[in-house]
Amino acid sequence: MTASFDIAKIRRDFPVLGEKIRGKDLVYFDNGATTQKPLTVIYALQRYYARENANIHRGVHFLSQQATFAYERSRGRVGQFINARESSEIVFVRGTTEALNLVAHSYGRPQLGPDDEIIVSQLEHHSNIVPWQMLCEEKGARLRVVPISDTGEFLFDEYERLLSERTRIVAVAHASNALGTILPVKEITALAHQHGAIVVVDGAQGVPHLPVDVQDLDCDFYAFSGHKLFGPTGIGVLYGKQALLHAMPPYEGGGSMIEKVSFDGTTYAPPPTRFEAGTPHIAGVTGLETAIDYVNSVGKEQIAAYEADLLAYADAALSEIPGLRLIGTARERVAVISFTLGDIHPHDIGTVLDAEGIAVRAGHHCAQPTMQFYQVPATVRASLAFYNTRAEIDALVAALHKVNKVFGG
Ligand code: 7TS
């Protein structure tokens, strides 16, 4: 942890962290679902609507030109953040879910045929499973699943065995939302490319915790959501390699995505505009840029180091609780802790924690196949961010002792 990491100041930047919930200090451990927003992001949205609101790419007037400039500047900022070669490789979408559906639709549909294969892992969120299942069903293609070890590690040897000349797409999470496991996406990509397959990375839980360099990873697509990165809801990003985006047909038709429209036929704009039909979430893009500036000001390396320390502290502290079983103990994890406690239902645990002001997620985390592997219907998940503290972990531990008492554990 570096001296520049001023946790008290950081916490003051997030007003909601000062809230009392049920008379207790809020302990917000549901960052995997969505993160809280710093004041700079809140003010950016307010400033946009109060002083700058206009539609983009169409007005000759000042505000429209200014909004267009800001929108395209944000695209550049997002590109730098994940080290894309060109800002035109950044497509603004609603979130990770839409980004993955876009790839399945515009890349997958024209490319896939009967008996082709798509590989995913047992660790995927439903949004990196269902679009591929739908595509397979439509095309007569097959979905293959890379299994995991008991600790929740991606089994690379099994992956290697599943790859073949039939594999067209490999779609994997950068980090599992249910267990925190970090997947070796660079190595996964290199091997997929040897087999002529393209790689789609679901970065929803990668970007908030890990420095991301898409050129270094060499993945073909990378998807993430602004709201899990301290930005607004309703805005997300699809990164795609230039040549792939150029070869892809549109996702939705409408205004902005065209070059020329007539009843004899329509031609489409080049990417990224081709994939941004209609009025986009202009305020959201501004908020996302501001969130990225905030994360950069804290420092991506500093965030990773601080969270690693917090995770190690939490793992050790929670292991002391009688009956607690950590679900997912991979060597490389982002700051996510999933667990069960005796045979107490996770929703009951979540309810007791809520009474203590502690927000966790209790459920299957939209990762039912991961739960099926562990033969549990649900877990309690504490997903951390860089504004969380050891004192908050201590509060969780104390509350879990209480849960044990309440339910006679
Ligand atoms: N992929 C992963 C790995 C995720 O964690 C999520 C959301 C998504 C995709 C979908 O993102 P969206 O912004 O399009 O909804 N994960 C969670 C979660 O863990 N708890 O609530 C939402």
mmCIF file of C-alpha atoms in Angstrom, residues 176-329:
data_model
loop_
_atom_site.group_PDB
_atom_site.id
_atom_site.type_symbol
_atom_site.label_atom_id
_atom_site.label_comp_id
_atom_site.label_asym_id
_atom_site.label_seq_id
_atom_site.Cartn_x
_atom_site.Cartn_y
_atom_site.Cartn_z
ATOM 1 C CA SER A 176 -15.677 -14.306 -12.036
ATOM 2 C CA ASN A 177 -18.389 -12.233 -10.380
ATOM 3 C CA ALA A 178 -19.429 -15.111 -8.111
ATOM 4 C CA LEU A 179 -15.998 -16.295 -6.889
ATOM 5 C CA GLY A 180 -13.529 -13.590 -7.880
ATOM 6 C CA THR A 181 -11.292 -16.007 -9.818
ATOM 7 C CA ILE A 182 -9.057 -14.171 -12.290
ATOM 8 C CA LEU A 183 -8.859 -16.060 -15.575
ATOM 9 C CA PRO A 184 -5.604 -16.201 -17.560
ATOM 10 C CA VAL A 185 -7.142 -14.314 -20.475
ATOM 11 C CA LYS A 186 -3.842 -13.519 -22.177
ATOM 12 C CA GLU A 187 -2.876 -17.203 -22.336
ATOM 13 C CA ILE A 188 -6.450 -18.205 -23.229
ATOM 14 C CA THR A 189 -6.326 -15.744 -26.128
ATOM 15 C CA ALA A 190 -2.936 -16.852 -27.443
ATOM 16 C CA LEU A 191 -4.065 -20.474 -27.581
ATOM 17 C CA ALA A 192 -7.439 -19.648 -29.164
ATOM 18 C CA HIS A 193 -5.678 -17.668 -31.893
ATOM 19 C CA GLN A 194 -3.467 -20.667 -32.675
ATOM 20 C CA HIS A 195 -6.711 -22.506 -33.464
ATOM 21 C CA GLY A 196 -8.141 -19.649 -35.518
ATOM 22 C CA ALA A 197 -10.807 -18.732 -32.936
ATOM 23 C CA ILE A 198 -11.548 -15.210 -31.743
ATOM 24 C CA VAL A 199 -11.735 -14.269 -28.058
ATOM 25 C CA VAL A 200 -14.414 -12.242 -26.304
ATOM 26 C CA VAL A 201 -13.564 -11.122 -22.777
ATOM 27 C CA ASP A 202 -16.342 -10.226 -20.345
ATOM 28 C CA GLY A 203 -14.503 -7.565 -18.393
ATOM 29 C CA ALA A 204 -17.387 -6.493 -16.122
ATOM 30 C CA GLN A 205 -15.442 -7.600 -13.041
ATOM 31 C CA GLY A 206 -11.992 -7.113 -14.560
ATOM 32 C CA VAL A 207 -11.932 -3.390 -15.250
ATOM 33 C CA PRO A 208 -12.914 -2.240 -11.724
ATOM 34 C CA HIS A 209 -10.096 -4.216 -10.108
ATOM 35 C CA LEU A 210 -7.285 -4.848 -12.595
ATOM 36 C CA PRO A 211 -5.241 -2.707 -14.971
ATOM 37 C CA VAL A 212 -6.452 -3.697 -18.460
ATOM 38 C CA ASP A 213 -4.391 -3.477 -21.638
ATOM 39 C CA VAL A 214 -6.330 -4.912 -24.584
ATOM 40 C CA GLN A 215 -3.298 -4.810 -26.869
ATOM 41 C CA ASP A 216 -1.265 -6.825 -24.415
ATOM 42 C CA LEU A 217 -4.125 -9.292 -23.864
ATOM 43 C CA ASP A 218 -4.602 -9.373 -27.653
ATOM 44 C CA CYS A 219 -8.283 -10.267 -27.151
ATOM 45 C CA ASP A 220 -10.603 -9.506 -30.057
ATOM 46 C CA PHE A 221 -13.436 -8.021 -28.001
ATOM 47 C CA TYR A 222 -13.568 -6.707 -24.425
ATOM 48 C CA ALA A 223 -16.851 -5.713 -22.744
ATOM 49 C CA PHE A 224 -17.538 -3.785 -19.540
ATOM 50 C CA SER A 225 -20.154 -1.725 -17.691
ATOM 51 C CA GLY A 226 -19.727 1.863 -16.509
ATOM 52 C CA HIS A 227 -21.809 1.346 -13.381
ATOM 53 C CA LYS A 228 -19.396 -1.251 -11.992
ATOM 54 C CA LEU A 229 -16.554 1.208 -12.569
ATOM 55 C CA PHE A 230 -17.897 4.037 -10.364
ATOM 56 C CA GLY A 231 -19.768 5.541 -13.328
ATOM 57 C CA PRO A 232 -23.487 5.815 -14.185
ATOM 58 C CA THR A 233 -25.846 2.982 -15.036
ATOM 59 C CA GLY A 234 -26.961 2.572 -18.636
ATOM 60 C CA ILE A 235 -23.539 3.103 -20.201
ATOM 61 C CA GLY A 236 -21.024 0.447 -21.132
ATOM 62 C CA VAL A 237 -18.266 -0.286 -23.574
ATOM 63 C CA LEU A 238 -17.514 -2.785 -26.266
ATOM 64 C CA TYR A 239 -13.917 -2.740 -27.444
ATOM 65 C CA GLY A 240 -13.400 -4.545 -30.730
ATOM 66 C CA LYS A 241 -10.393 -4.835 -33.010
ATOM 67 C CA GLN A 242 -10.731 -2.442 -35.916
ATOM 68 C CA ALA A 243 -10.687 -5.063 -38.690
ATOM 69 C CA LEU A 244 -13.368 -7.169 -36.989
ATOM 70 C CA LEU A 245 -15.669 -4.204 -36.351
ATOM 71 C CA HIS A 246 -15.295 -3.096 -39.984
ATOM 72 C CA ALA A 247 -16.344 -6.517 -41.262
ATOM 73 C CA MET A 248 -19.430 -6.718 -39.004
ATOM 74 C CA PRO A 249 -22.997 -5.806 -40.015
ATOM 75 C CA PRO A 250 -24.979 -3.397 -37.798
ATOM 76 C CA TYR A 251 -26.644 -4.472 -34.572
ATOM 77 C CA GLU A 252 -29.641 -2.134 -34.606
ATOM 78 C CA GLY A 253 -30.902 0.041 -37.445
ATOM 79 C CA GLY A 254 -31.929 3.670 -37.101
ATOM 80 C CA GLY A 255 -30.605 7.185 -37.029
ATOM 81 C CA SER A 256 -26.890 7.978 -36.772
ATOM 82 C CA MET A 257 -25.647 4.564 -37.883
ATOM 83 C CA ILE A 258 -26.149 5.208 -41.591
ATOM 84 C CA GLU A 259 -24.163 6.748 -44.407
ATOM 85 C CA LYS A 260 -27.044 7.182 -46.864
ATOM 86 C CA VAL A 261 -30.666 6.056 -46.738
ATOM 87 C CA SER A 262 -32.999 5.627 -49.678
ATOM 88 C CA PHE A 263 -35.781 3.206 -50.508
ATOM 89 C CA ASP A 264 -33.419 1.596 -53.007
ATOM 90 C CA GLY A 265 -31.054 0.672 -50.224
ATOM 91 C CA THR A 266 -29.144 1.983 -47.263
ATOM 92 C CA THR A 267 -25.424 2.127 -46.612
ATOM 93 C CA TYR A 268 -23.942 2.130 -43.155
ATOM 94 C CA ALA A 269 -21.513 4.376 -41.380
ATOM 95 C CA PRO A 270 -18.110 2.968 -40.429
ATOM 96 C CA PRO A 271 -17.581 1.727 -36.870
ATOM 97 C CA PRO A 272 -18.052 2.716 -34.125
ATOM 98 C CA THR A 273 -21.014 4.821 -35.343
ATOM 99 C CA ARG A 274 -22.423 1.816 -37.237
ATOM 100 C CA PHE A 275 -23.150 0.202 -33.880
ATOM 101 C CA GLU A 276 -24.603 3.256 -32.126
ATOM 102 C CA ALA A 277 -28.093 3.650 -33.586
ATOM 103 C CA GLY A 278 -30.285 6.347 -32.080
ATOM 104 C CA THR A 279 -29.522 8.934 -29.445
ATOM 105 C CA PRO A 280 -26.943 7.463 -27.080
ATOM 106 C CA HIS A 281 -26.590 7.955 -23.334
ATOM 107 C CA ILE A 282 -24.679 11.211 -23.714
ATOM 108 C CA ALA A 283 -24.753 12.098 -20.021
ATOM 109 C CA GLY A 284 -23.664 8.565 -19.195
ATOM 110 C CA VAL A 285 -20.645 8.865 -21.458
ATOM 111 C CA THR A 286 -19.650 12.091 -19.697
ATOM 112 C CA GLY A 287 -20.093 10.361 -16.339
ATOM 113 C CA LEU A 288 -18.036 7.378 -17.473
ATOM 114 C CA GLU A 289 -15.193 9.615 -18.590
ATOM 115 C CA THR A 290 -15.255 11.347 -15.208
ATOM 116 C CA ALA A 291 -15.255 7.988 -13.416
ATOM 117 C CA ILE A 292 -12.212 6.908 -15.431
ATOM 118 C CA ASP A 293 -10.453 10.145 -14.533
ATOM 119 C CA TYR A 294 -11.250 9.431 -10.894
ATOM 120 C CA VAL A 295 -9.909 5.861 -11.053
ATOM 121 C CA ASN A 296 -6.765 7.122 -12.796
ATOM 122 C CA SER A 297 -6.282 9.724 -10.072
ATOM 123 C CA VAL A 298 -6.386 7.002 -7.404
ATOM 124 C CA GLY A 299 -4.128 4.810 -9.571
ATOM 125 C CA LYS A 300 -4.942 1.408 -11.036
ATOM 126 C CA GLU A 301 -1.824 -0.228 -9.574
ATOM 127 C CA GLN A 302 -2.550 1.300 -6.147
ATOM 128 C CA ILE A 303 -6.127 0.043 -6.292
ATOM 129 C CA ALA A 304 -4.992 -3.500 -7.128
ATOM 130 C CA ALA A 305 -2.435 -3.492 -4.287
ATOM 131 C CA TYR A 306 -4.852 -2.051 -1.702
ATOM 132 C CA GLU A 307 -7.583 -4.519 -2.621
ATOM 133 C CA ALA A 308 -5.184 -7.496 -2.533
ATOM 134 C CA ASP A 309 -4.269 -6.525 1.018
ATOM 135 C CA LEU A 310 -7.931 -6.124 2.003
ATOM 136 C CA LEU A 311 -8.857 -9.472 0.450
ATOM 137 C CA ALA A 312 -6.093 -11.318 2.313
ATOM 138 C CA TYR A 313 -7.287 -9.702 5.559
ATOM 139 C CA ALA A 314 -10.900 -10.667 4.854
ATOM 140 C CA ASP A 315 -10.049 -14.270 3.897
ATOM 141 C CA ALA A 316 -8.105 -14.734 7.140
ATOM 142 C CA ALA A 317 -10.741 -13.071 9.328
ATOM 143 C CA LEU A 318 -13.690 -14.951 7.816
ATOM 144 C CA SER A 319 -11.903 -18.317 8.027
ATOM 145 C CA GLU A 320 -12.032 -17.997 11.830
ATOM 146 C CA ILE A 321 -15.839 -18.048 11.893
ATOM 147 C CA PRO A 322 -17.256 -21.449 12.920
ATOM 148 C CA GLY A 323 -19.136 -23.130 10.063
ATOM 149 C CA LEU A 324 -18.010 -20.683 7.403
ATOM 150 C CA ARG A 325 -17.082 -22.247 4.069
ATOM 151 C CA LEU A 326 -15.359 -20.082 1.495
ATOM 152 C CA ILE A 327 -16.650 -20.900 -1.984
ATOM 153 C CA GLY A 328 -13.880 -20.202 -4.462
ATOM 154 C CA THR A 329 -10.345 -19.937 -3.159
#
